[in-house]
CSV table of C-alpha atoms and ligand atoms in Angstrom, one decimal:
chain,number,residue,atom,x,y,z
A,1,MET,CA,-19.4,0.5,4.4
A,2,LYS,CA,-18.1,3.7,5.9
A,3,LYS,CA,-15.8,5.8,3.8
A,4,ILE,CA,-12.8,7.4,5.6
A,5,LEU,CA,-10.7,10.2,4.3
A,6,VAL,CA,-7.1,9.8,5.4
A,7,THR,CA,-5.1,13.0,5.0
A,8,GLY,CA,-1.3,12.4,4.8
A,9,GLY,CA,-2.2,8.7,4.1
A,10,ALA,CA,0.9,8.1,2.0
A,11,GLY,CA,3.2,8.8,5.0
A,12,TYR,CA,4.6,6.6,7.6
A,13,ILE,CA,1.7,6.3,10.1
A,14,GLY,CA,-0.9,7.1,7.5
A,15,SER,CA,0.0,4.2,5.2
A,16,HIS,CA,-0.1,1.7,8.2
A,17,THR,CA,-3.5,3.1,9.2
A,18,ALA,CA,-4.8,2.9,5.6
A,19,LEU,CA,-3.8,-0.8,5.6
A,20,ALA,CA,-5.5,-1.3,9.0
A,21,LEU,CA,-8.7,0.4,7.7
A,22,LEU,CA,-8.8,-1.7,4.5
A,23,LYS,CA,-8.3,-4.8,6.6
A,24,SER,CA,-11.2,-3.7,8.8
A,25,ASP,CA,-13.5,-3.3,5.8
A,26,TYR,CA,-13.6,0.5,5.6
A,27,GLU,CA,-13.4,2.3,2.2
A,28,VAL,CA,-10.3,4.5,2.1
A,29,VAL,CA,-9.7,7.8,0.3
A,30,VAL,CA,-6.2,9.3,0.7
A,31,VAL,CA,-5.3,13.0,0.1
A,32,ASP,CA,-1.6,13.6,0.2
A,33,ASN,CA,0.6,16.2,-1.5
A,34,LEU,CA,3.5,13.7,-1.5
A,35,PHE,CA,5.8,16.3,0.1
A,36,ASN,CA,7.3,13.8,2.4
A,37,SER,CA,6.2,10.5,0.9
A,38,SER,CA,5.8,8.3,-2.1
A,39,GLN,CA,2.7,6.9,-3.8
A,40,GLU,CA,4.5,3.6,-3.8
A,41,SER,CA,3.5,3.2,-0.2
A,42,LEU,CA,-0.1,3.2,-1.2
A,43,THR,CA,0.5,0.7,-4.1
A,44,ARG,CA,1.9,-1.6,-1.5
A,45,VAL,CA,-1.0,-1.1,0.9
A,46,GLU,CA,-3.3,-2.1,-1.9
A,47,LYS,CA,-1.2,-5.2,-2.6
A,48,LEU,CA,-1.0,-6.2,1.1
A,49,SER,CA,-4.8,-5.8,1.7
A,50,GLY,CA,-5.9,-7.1,-1.7
A,51,LYS,CA,-8.2,-4.1,-1.9
A,52,SER,CA,-8.1,-0.8,-3.7
A,53,LEU,CA,-8.2,2.8,-2.3
A,54,THR,CA,-8.8,6.1,-4.0
A,55,PHE,CA,-5.8,8.6,-4.1
A,56,TYR,CA,-5.8,12.3,-4.7
A,57,GLN,CA,-2.5,14.1,-4.9
A,58,SER,CA,-3.6,17.4,-3.4
A,59,ASP,CA,-2.7,19.8,-0.6
A,60,ILE,CA,-5.2,20.0,2.2
A,61,ARG,CA,-4.8,23.8,2.1
A,62,ASP,CA,-6.3,23.9,-1.4
A,63,LYS,CA,-9.9,24.5,-0.2
A,64,ALA,CA,-11.6,24.3,-3.6
A,65,ALA,CA,-9.9,20.9,-4.4
A,66,LEU,CA,-10.8,19.6,-0.9
A,67,ILE,CA,-14.5,20.6,-1.3
A,68,ASN,CA,-14.6,18.8,-4.7
A,69,ILE,CA,-13.2,15.6,-3.1
A,70,PHE,CA,-15.7,15.7,-0.2
A,71,LYS,CA,-18.6,16.3,-2.6
A,72,LYS,CA,-17.5,13.5,-4.9
A,73,GLU,CA,-16.6,10.9,-2.2
A,74,LYS,CA,-19.3,11.5,0.5
A,75,ILE,CA,-16.9,11.1,3.4
A,76,ASP,CA,-18.2,9.7,6.7
A,77,ALA,CA,-15.1,10.5,8.8
A,78,VAL,CA,-11.6,11.9,8.6
A,79,ILE,CA,-8.3,10.7,10.0
A,80,HIS,CA,-5.9,13.7,9.8
A,81,PHE,CA,-2.2,12.9,9.5
A,82,ALA,CA,-1.1,15.6,7.0
A,83,GLY,CA,1.4,18.0,8.4
A,84,LEU,CA,5.1,18.7,8.8
A,85,LYS,CA,6.8,16.9,11.7
A,86,ALA,CA,10.5,17.7,12.0
A,87,VAL,CA,11.1,19.3,15.4
A,88,GLY,CA,14.5,20.9,14.5
A,89,GLU,CA,13.3,22.2,11.1
A,90,SER,CA,10.3,23.8,12.8
A,91,VAL,CA,12.7,26.1,14.7
A,92,LEU,CA,14.2,27.3,11.5
A,93,LYS,CA,11.0,27.5,9.5
A,94,PRO,CA,8.2,28.3,12.0
A,95,LEU,CA,6.0,29.9,9.4
A,96,ALA,CA,6.0,26.8,7.2
A,97,TYR,CA,4.9,24.8,10.3
A,98,TYR,CA,2.2,27.1,11.4
A,99,GLN,CA,0.9,27.4,7.9
A,100,ASN,CA,0.9,23.7,7.1
A,101,ASN,CA,-0.2,22.3,10.4
A,102,VAL,CA,-2.5,25.0,11.7
A,103,GLU,CA,-3.9,26.5,8.5
A,104,GLY,CA,-4.1,23.1,6.9
A,105,THR,CA,-6.3,21.9,9.8
A,106,LEU,CA,-8.5,25.0,9.7
A,107,THR,CA,-9.1,24.5,6.0
A,108,LEU,CA,-9.9,20.8,6.6
A,109,VAL,CA,-12.4,21.5,9.4
A,110,GLU,CA,-14.1,24.3,7.5
A,111,VAL,CA,-14.6,21.9,4.6
A,112,MET,CA,-15.8,19.1,6.9
A,113,LYS,CA,-18.4,21.5,8.4
A,114,GLU,CA,-19.5,22.8,4.9
A,115,CYS,CA,-19.9,19.2,3.7
A,116,GLY,CA,-21.6,17.8,6.8
A,117,THR,CA,-18.8,15.4,7.9
A,118,ASN,CA,-18.7,15.4,11.7
A,119,CYS,CA,-16.1,12.8,12.7
A,120,LEU,CA,-12.4,13.6,13.1
A,121,VAL,CA,-9.4,11.7,14.4
A,122,PHE,CA,-6.4,14.1,14.8
A,123,SER,CA,-2.7,13.1,15.0
A,124,SER,CA,-1.5,14.9,18.1
A,125,SER,CA,1.7,14.2,20.0
A,126,ALA,CA,3.1,13.6,23.5
A,127,THR,CA,5.0,16.8,22.9
A,128,VAL,CA,1.8,18.8,23.8
A,129,TYR,CA,2.5,18.0,27.5
A,130,GLY,CA,5.5,20.3,27.3
A,131,GLU,CA,8.2,20.5,30.0
A,132,ALA,CA,6.2,21.3,33.1
A,133,ASN,CA,4.1,18.1,33.4
A,134,GLN,CA,5.6,15.1,35.2
A,135,PRO,CA,5.6,11.6,33.6
A,136,PRO,CA,3.8,9.4,33.2
A,137,TYR,CA,1.7,11.8,31.2
A,138,VAL,CA,-2.0,11.5,31.7
A,139,GLU,CA,-4.8,13.3,29.8
A,140,THR,CA,-6.0,15.1,33.0
A,141,GLN,CA,-2.7,17.1,33.0
A,142,PRO,CA,-3.0,20.5,31.3
A,143,LEU,CA,-1.7,21.2,27.8
A,144,GLY,CA,1.9,22.4,28.3
A,145,ASN,CA,4.0,24.9,26.4
A,146,PRO,CA,6.1,22.7,24.0
A,147,SER,CA,9.5,24.2,23.2
A,148,SER,CA,9.4,23.8,19.4
A,149,PRO,CA,7.1,25.5,16.9
A,150,TYR,CA,6.2,22.0,15.8
A,151,GLY,CA,5.0,21.1,19.2
A,152,LYS,CA,3.2,24.4,19.6
A,153,THR,CA,1.2,23.7,16.3
A,154,LYS,CA,0.0,20.4,17.9
A,155,ALA,CA,-1.1,22.1,21.1
A,156,MET,CA,-2.7,24.9,19.2
A,157,VAL,CA,-4.6,22.6,16.9
A,158,GLU,CA,-5.9,20.6,19.9
A,159,GLN,CA,-7.1,23.9,21.5
A,160,ILE,CA,-8.8,25.0,18.2
A,161,LEU,CA,-10.5,21.6,17.9
A,162,MET,CA,-11.8,21.9,21.5
A,163,ASP,CA,-13.2,25.4,20.7
A,164,VAL,CA,-14.8,24.0,17.5
A,165,ALA,CA,-16.4,21.2,19.5
A,166,VAL,CA,-17.8,23.7,22.1
A,167,SER,CA,-19.4,25.7,19.2
A,168,ASP,CA,-20.8,22.7,17.4
A,169,PRO,CA,-22.8,20.0,19.2
A,170,GLU,CA,-22.7,17.7,16.2
A,171,ILE,CA,-18.9,17.4,15.9
A,172,LYS,CA,-17.0,14.4,17.3
A,173,ILE,CA,-13.2,14.6,17.7
A,174,ALA,CA,-10.5,12.4,19.1
A,175,ASN,CA,-7.0,13.9,19.6
A,176,LEU,CA,-4.6,11.0,19.6
A,177,ARG,CA,-1.4,11.8,21.4
A,178,TYR,CA,1.3,9.5,20.0
A,179,PHE,CA,4.4,8.8,22.0
A,180,ASN,CA,7.4,7.4,19.9
A,181,PRO,CA,6.1,5.4,16.9
A,182,ILE,CA,8.6,2.9,15.6
A,183,GLY,CA,8.6,-0.4,13.7
A,184,ALA,CA,6.9,-1.4,10.4
A,185,ASP,CA,4.2,-3.7,9.1
A,186,ALA,CA,5.3,-7.3,9.7
A,187,SER,CA,5.3,-7.9,5.9
A,188,GLY,CA,8.4,-5.7,5.6
A,189,GLN,CA,6.7,-4.0,2.6
A,190,ILE,CA,5.8,-0.7,4.2
A,191,GLY,CA,7.8,1.3,6.8
A,192,GLU,CA,9.4,4.6,7.7
A,193,ASP,CA,11.3,6.2,4.8
A,194,PRO,CA,12.6,9.6,6.0
A,195,ASN,CA,14.2,12.1,3.5
A,196,GLY,CA,17.9,12.7,4.1
A,197,ILE,CA,19.5,12.3,7.5
A,198,PRO,CA,16.9,10.8,9.9
A,199,ASN,CA,16.0,13.0,12.9
A,200,ASN,CA,14.5,10.2,14.9
A,201,LEU,CA,16.4,7.4,16.7
A,202,MET,CA,14.9,4.2,15.1
A,203,PRO,CA,15.4,5.0,11.4
A,204,PHE,CA,18.9,6.2,12.2
A,205,VAL,CA,19.7,2.9,14.0
A,206,ALA,CA,18.2,1.0,11.0
A,207,GLN,CA,20.3,3.0,8.5
A,208,VAL,CA,23.5,2.3,10.5
A,209,ALA,CA,22.6,-1.4,10.4
A,210,VAL,CA,22.1,-1.4,6.6
A,211,GLY,CA,25.4,0.5,6.0
A,212,LYS,CA,23.8,3.8,4.9
A,213,ARG,CA,25.3,5.6,8.0
A,214,ASP,CA,28.6,5.0,9.7
A,215,LYS,CA,27.7,5.5,13.3
A,216,LEU,CA,24.9,6.5,15.6
A,217,ALA,CA,25.5,9.6,17.8
A,218,ILE,CA,23.7,9.1,21.1
A,219,PHE,CA,22.7,12.5,22.4
A,220,GLY,CA,23.8,12.7,26.0
A,221,ASP,CA,25.0,10.1,28.6
A,222,ASP,CA,24.5,12.1,31.7
A,223,TYR,CA,20.7,12.3,32.1
A,224,PRO,CA,19.3,11.3,35.5
A,225,THR,CA,18.2,7.9,34.2
A,226,LYS,CA,19.2,4.3,34.8
A,227,ASP,CA,22.0,4.4,32.1
A,228,GLY,CA,22.4,8.2,31.5
A,229,THR,CA,20.4,8.2,28.2
A,230,CYS,CA,16.9,9.5,27.7
A,231,LEU,CA,13.8,7.5,28.4
A,232,ARG,CA,10.9,7.3,25.9
A,233,ASP,CA,7.8,5.3,25.3
A,234,TYR,CA,8.3,3.5,22.0
A,235,ILE,CA,5.1,2.2,20.4
A,236,HIS,CA,4.8,-0.2,17.4
A,237,VAL,CA,3.2,1.6,14.4
A,238,THR,CA,0.8,-1.2,13.8
A,239,ASP,CA,-0.5,-0.9,17.4
A,240,LEU,CA,-0.8,2.8,16.7
A,241,ALA,CA,-2.7,2.2,13.5
A,242,VAL,CA,-5.2,-0.1,15.4
A,243,GLY,CA,-5.6,2.7,17.9
A,244,HIS,CA,-7.0,4.9,15.0
A,245,ILE,CA,-9.6,2.2,14.1
A,246,ASP,CA,-10.6,1.9,17.8
A,247,ALA,CA,-10.9,5.7,18.1
A,248,LEU,CA,-13.0,5.8,14.9
A,249,THR,CA,-15.3,3.0,16.0
A,250,TRP,CA,-15.8,4.8,19.3
A,251,LEU,CA,-16.5,8.2,17.7
A,252,LEU,CA,-18.9,6.8,15.1
A,253,LYS,CA,-20.9,5.3,18.0
A,254,GLN,CA,-21.2,8.6,20.0
A,255,GLU,CA,-24.6,10.1,19.8
A,256,GLN,CA,-23.5,13.5,21.1
A,257,GLY,CA,-20.7,15.8,20.1
A,258,CYS,CA,-17.4,15.4,21.9
A,259,CYS,CA,-13.7,16.3,21.9
A,260,GLU,CA,-11.5,13.8,23.8
A,261,ALA,CA,-7.7,13.4,24.0
A,262,PHE,CA,-6.2,9.9,24.3
A,263,ASN,CA,-2.6,8.9,24.9
A,264,LEU,CA,-1.3,6.1,22.7
A,265,GLY,CA,1.8,4.6,24.2
A,266,THR,CA,2.8,1.3,25.9
A,267,GLY,CA,3.6,2.9,29.3
A,268,GLU,CA,7.0,1.3,29.4
A,269,PRO,CA,9.9,3.7,29.3
A,270,LEU,CA,13.0,2.5,27.4
A,271,SER,CA,16.4,4.2,27.1
A,272,VAL,CA,18.3,4.9,24.0
A,273,LEU,CA,20.7,2.2,25.0
A,274,ASP,CA,17.8,-0.3,25.5
A,275,ILE,CA,16.8,0.4,21.9
A,276,VAL,CA,20.3,0.0,20.5
A,277,HIS,CA,21.0,-3.2,22.4
A,278,GLY,CA,17.5,-4.5,21.7
A,279,PHE,CA,18.0,-4.0,18.0
A,280,GLU,CA,21.4,-5.8,18.2
A,281,ASN,CA,20.0,-8.6,20.2
A,282,PHE,CA,16.9,-9.3,18.1
A,283,THR,CA,18.4,-8.7,14.6
A,284,LYS,CA,22.0,-9.9,15.3
A,285,GLN,CA,23.3,-6.7,13.6
A,286,THR,CA,26.0,-4.6,15.3
A,287,ILE,CA,25.4,-0.9,15.7
A,288,SER,CA,28.4,1.4,16.0
A,289,TYR,CA,27.7,4.3,18.3
A,290,GLU,CA,29.4,7.1,20.2
A,291,PHE,CA,28.2,9.4,22.9
A,292,SER,CA,27.8,13.0,21.9
A,293,PRO,CA,26.5,16.1,23.7
A,294,ARG,CA,22.8,16.5,24.6
A,295,ARG,CA,20.5,17.6,21.8
A,296,SER,CA,18.8,20.9,22.6
A,297,GLY,CA,15.2,20.6,23.7
A,298,ASP,CA,15.3,16.9,24.6
A,299,LEU,CA,13.5,16.0,27.9
A,300,PRO,CA,15.2,13.4,30.1
A,301,ALA,CA,12.2,11.1,30.3
A,302,PHE,CA,8.6,10.8,29.4
A,303,TRP,CA,6.2,8.0,28.9
A,304,ALA,CA,2.4,7.4,28.7
A,305,ASN,CA,-0.4,6.5,31.1
A,306,SER,CA,-2.7,5.0,28.4
A,307,SER,CA,-5.4,3.8,30.7
A,308,LYS,CA,-8.0,6.1,29.2
A,309,ALA,CA,-7.5,4.6,25.7
A,310,GLN,CA,-7.6,1.1,27.2
A,311,GLU,CA,-10.8,1.8,29.2
A,312,ILE,CA,-12.8,3.9,26.7
A,313,LEU,CA,-11.5,2.8,23.3
A,314,ALA,CA,-10.7,-0.8,24.4
A,315,TRP,CA,-7.3,-0.3,22.8
A,316,GLN,CA,-4.4,-2.4,23.9
A,317,PRO,CA,-0.9,-2.5,22.4
A,318,THR,CA,0.1,-6.1,21.6
A,319,LYS,CA,3.5,-5.8,20.0
A,320,SER,CA,6.7,-6.5,21.9
A,321,LEU,CA,10.2,-4.8,21.7
A,322,GLN,CA,11.2,-7.9,19.7
A,323,ASP,CA,8.4,-7.2,17.2
A,324,MET,CA,9.5,-3.5,16.9
A,325,MET,CA,13.1,-4.4,16.3
A,326,GLU,CA,12.5,-7.4,13.9
A,327,ASP,CA,9.9,-5.5,11.9
A,328,THR,CA,12.1,-2.4,11.6
A,329,TRP,CA,14.9,-4.5,10.3
A,330,ARG,CA,12.7,-6.5,7.9
A,331,TRP,CA,11.5,-3.3,6.3
A,332,GLN,CA,15.0,-1.7,6.2
A,333,SER,CA,16.9,-4.7,5.0
A,334,ASN,CA,14.3,-5.5,2.3
A,335,ASN,CA,14.2,-1.8,1.2
A,336,PRO,CA,17.7,-0.3,1.9
A,337,GLN,CA,16.7,2.8,-0.2
A,338,GLY,CA,13.2,3.0,1.1
A,339,TYR,CA,10.5,3.3,-1.6
A,340,GLN,CA,13.1,4.3,-4.2
A,341,ASN,CA,14.0,0.6,-4.8
B,1,NAD,P1,4.9,11.6,7.4
B,1,NAD,O1,5.7,12.8,7.1
B,1,NAD,O2,5.5,10.3,7.0
B,1,NAD,O3,3.4,11.7,6.9
B,1,NAD,C1,2.8,13.0,6.8
B,1,NAD,C2,2.2,13.0,5.4
B,1,NAD,O4,1.4,14.2,5.2
B,1,NAD,C3,3.2,12.9,4.3
B,1,NAD,O5,2.8,11.9,3.4
B,1,NAD,C4,3.2,14.3,3.6
B,1,NAD,O6,3.5,14.2,2.2
B,1,NAD,C5,1.7,14.7,3.9
B,1,NAD,N1,1.5,16.1,3.9
B,1,NAD,C6,2.2,17.1,4.6
B,1,NAD,N2,1.6,18.3,4.5
B,1,NAD,C7,0.5,18.1,3.6
B,1,NAD,C8,-0.5,19.0,3.1
B,1,NAD,N3,-0.4,20.3,3.4
B,1,NAD,N4,-1.4,18.4,2.3
B,1,NAD,C9,-1.4,17.1,2.0
B,1,NAD,N5,-0.5,16.3,2.5
B,1,NAD,C10,0.4,16.7,3.3
B,1,NAD,O7,4.8,11.7,9.0
B,1,NAD,P2,4.2,10.6,10.0
B,1,NAD,O8,5.3,10.2,10.9
B,1,NAD,O9,3.4,9.6,9.3
B,1,NAD,O10,3.3,11.5,10.9
B,1,NAD,C11,1.9,11.6,10.7
B,1,NAD,C12,1.3,12.6,11.6
B,1,NAD,O11,1.5,12.1,13.0
B,1,NAD,C13,1.9,14.0,11.6
B,1,NAD,O12,0.8,14.9,11.8
B,1,NAD,C14,2.8,14.0,12.7
B,1,NAD,O13,3.0,15.4,13.2
B,1,NAD,C15,2.1,13.2,13.7
B,1,NAD,N6,3.0,12.5,14.7
B,1,NAD,C16,4.1,11.8,14.3
B,1,NAD,C17,4.9,11.2,15.2
B,1,NAD,C18,6.1,10.5,14.8
B,1,NAD,O14,7.1,10.3,15.6
B,1,NAD,N7,6.2,10.0,13.5
B,1,NAD,C19,4.7,11.4,16.6
B,1,NAD,C20,3.6,12.1,17.0
B,1,NAD,C21,2.7,12.7,16.0
B,2,WQD,C1,14.4,9.6,20.9
B,2,WQD,C2,15.6,9.6,21.7
B,2,WQD,C3,17.1,11.4,21.4
B,2,WQD,C4,18.4,10.4,17.4
B,2,WQD,C5,10.3,13.3,18.6
B,2,WQD,C6,9.4,14.5,18.7
B,2,WQD,C7,8.1,14.1,19.3
B,2,WQD,C8,7.5,13.0,18.5
B,2,WQD,C9,8.4,11.8,18.3
B,2,WQD,C10,6.2,13.9,16.7
B,2,WQD,C11,16.0,10.9,22.3
B,2,WQD,C12,17.8,10.1,21.0
B,2,WQD,C13,17.8,10.4,18.6
B,2,WQD,C14,19.8,10.2,17.3
B,2,WQD,C15,19.8,9.9,19.7
B,2,WQD,N1,7.2,13.3,17.1
B,2,WQD,N2,18.5,10.2,19.7
B,2,WQD,N3,20.4,10.0,18.4
B,2,WQD,O1,12.8,13.4,20.4
B,2,WQD,O2,11.6,11.6,21.7
B,2,WQD,O3,10.4,12.8,19.9
B,2,WQD,O4,9.6,12.3,17.8
B,2,WQD,O5,5.3,14.4,17.3
B,2,WQD,O6,7.3,15.2,19.2
B,2,WQD,O7,10.0,15.4,19.5
B,2,WQD,O8,12.2,11.2,19.3
B,2,WQD,O9,13.4,9.6,17.9
B,2,WQD,O10,14.1,12.0,17.9
B,2,WQD,O11,14.6,10.6,19.9
B,2,WQD,O12,20.5,9.7,20.7
B,2,WQD,O13,20.4,10.3,16.2
B,2,WQD,O14,16.8,9.2,20.9
B,2,WQD,O15,18.0,12.3,22.1
B,2,WQD,O16,16.5,10.7,23.6
B,2,WQD,P1,11.9,12.3,20.4
B,2,WQD,P2,13.6,10.8,18.7
């Protein structure tokens, strides 16, 4: 049985991926400093899967601690989620973002090389395409120049990992570029639990529905789109988690070193109003909203061409808009205070 280290595994996407790994009979070791998460997510992952995992509360930048974990656990492959992800905060605290996201990855890859672990799946983002590329984004387009320090860290790490792969014929890397992950495990037991006011659309909508927030502000109604609001490619977090298993399976089969990027999205652009009305329609909740000025840095529209992941990884998203809305609501209504319940 292969043993997988999941950095940032207590977080939103990490916990869903840890669950998918356990369900697929991998052994799971999680390293998370719990800066933006709760260990309760992992307790629930163990209950849902009926299996146990090993947890270390540790920072990936602590090289000595990481080496000890690798030596003790004999890790076969790494899925690397750990990092900071708030776009707006990254403009105010760029050093924290470069330090956590870039230095954290450098330390992790150094330790992997020192300990002979060659397989890495990295959490990248659609934001690496920047503003110059036209949607649908496809992996043959060049890396762009993302507007936020957060986005720049993702593009920088991808570049670093490509250089590492060129220098080391043994190393095998998949850079997974997520579009807009939403939803929750169908059990309603694990989900997205942001600290403070949510930055992202879906958790904000869910918190309005549960009565934690009064009203959604929709940022802009005059974009050149079908209804004036921005278009995005929303992808169910369980489909995304399965994408990691598929990438891992593919990497573990490769006989030669590689570094490949894969888009993970549905390819179907939806507007902010599609999400609001979809949520209302499928959950029978009413969402109060008002239009407000555009948010700085938002692009009018982007979505994925995910043919490469479908052809090479045999990955296929299976969840519908209805699943995304119902599962979000099941998680939020069962856990109005997130993991603090
Ligand atoms: P999250 O904040 O829920 O999870 C990240 C986890 O990493 C948290 O549990 C946090 O405590 C941990 N962490 C942060 N820095 C750490 C460090 N130095 N050492 C150890 N643990 C650390 O975020 P998420 O939404 O699950 O995102 C996971 C990854 O996917 C991130 O790298 C993010 O940039 C990337 N991503 C997320 C989205 C999205 O919309 N959620 C989209 C594209 C890419
Ligand atoms: C979606 C749409 C907003 C909140 C970000 C990162 C990206 C990736 C995913 C990590 C936009 C609108 C939002 C609100 C709103 N993350 N909106 N009111 O900006 O597409 O992508 O998360 O890599 O890198 O940039 O996602 O959920 O913030 O916004 O009207 O209160 O919802 O303007 O059109 P975004 P989002």
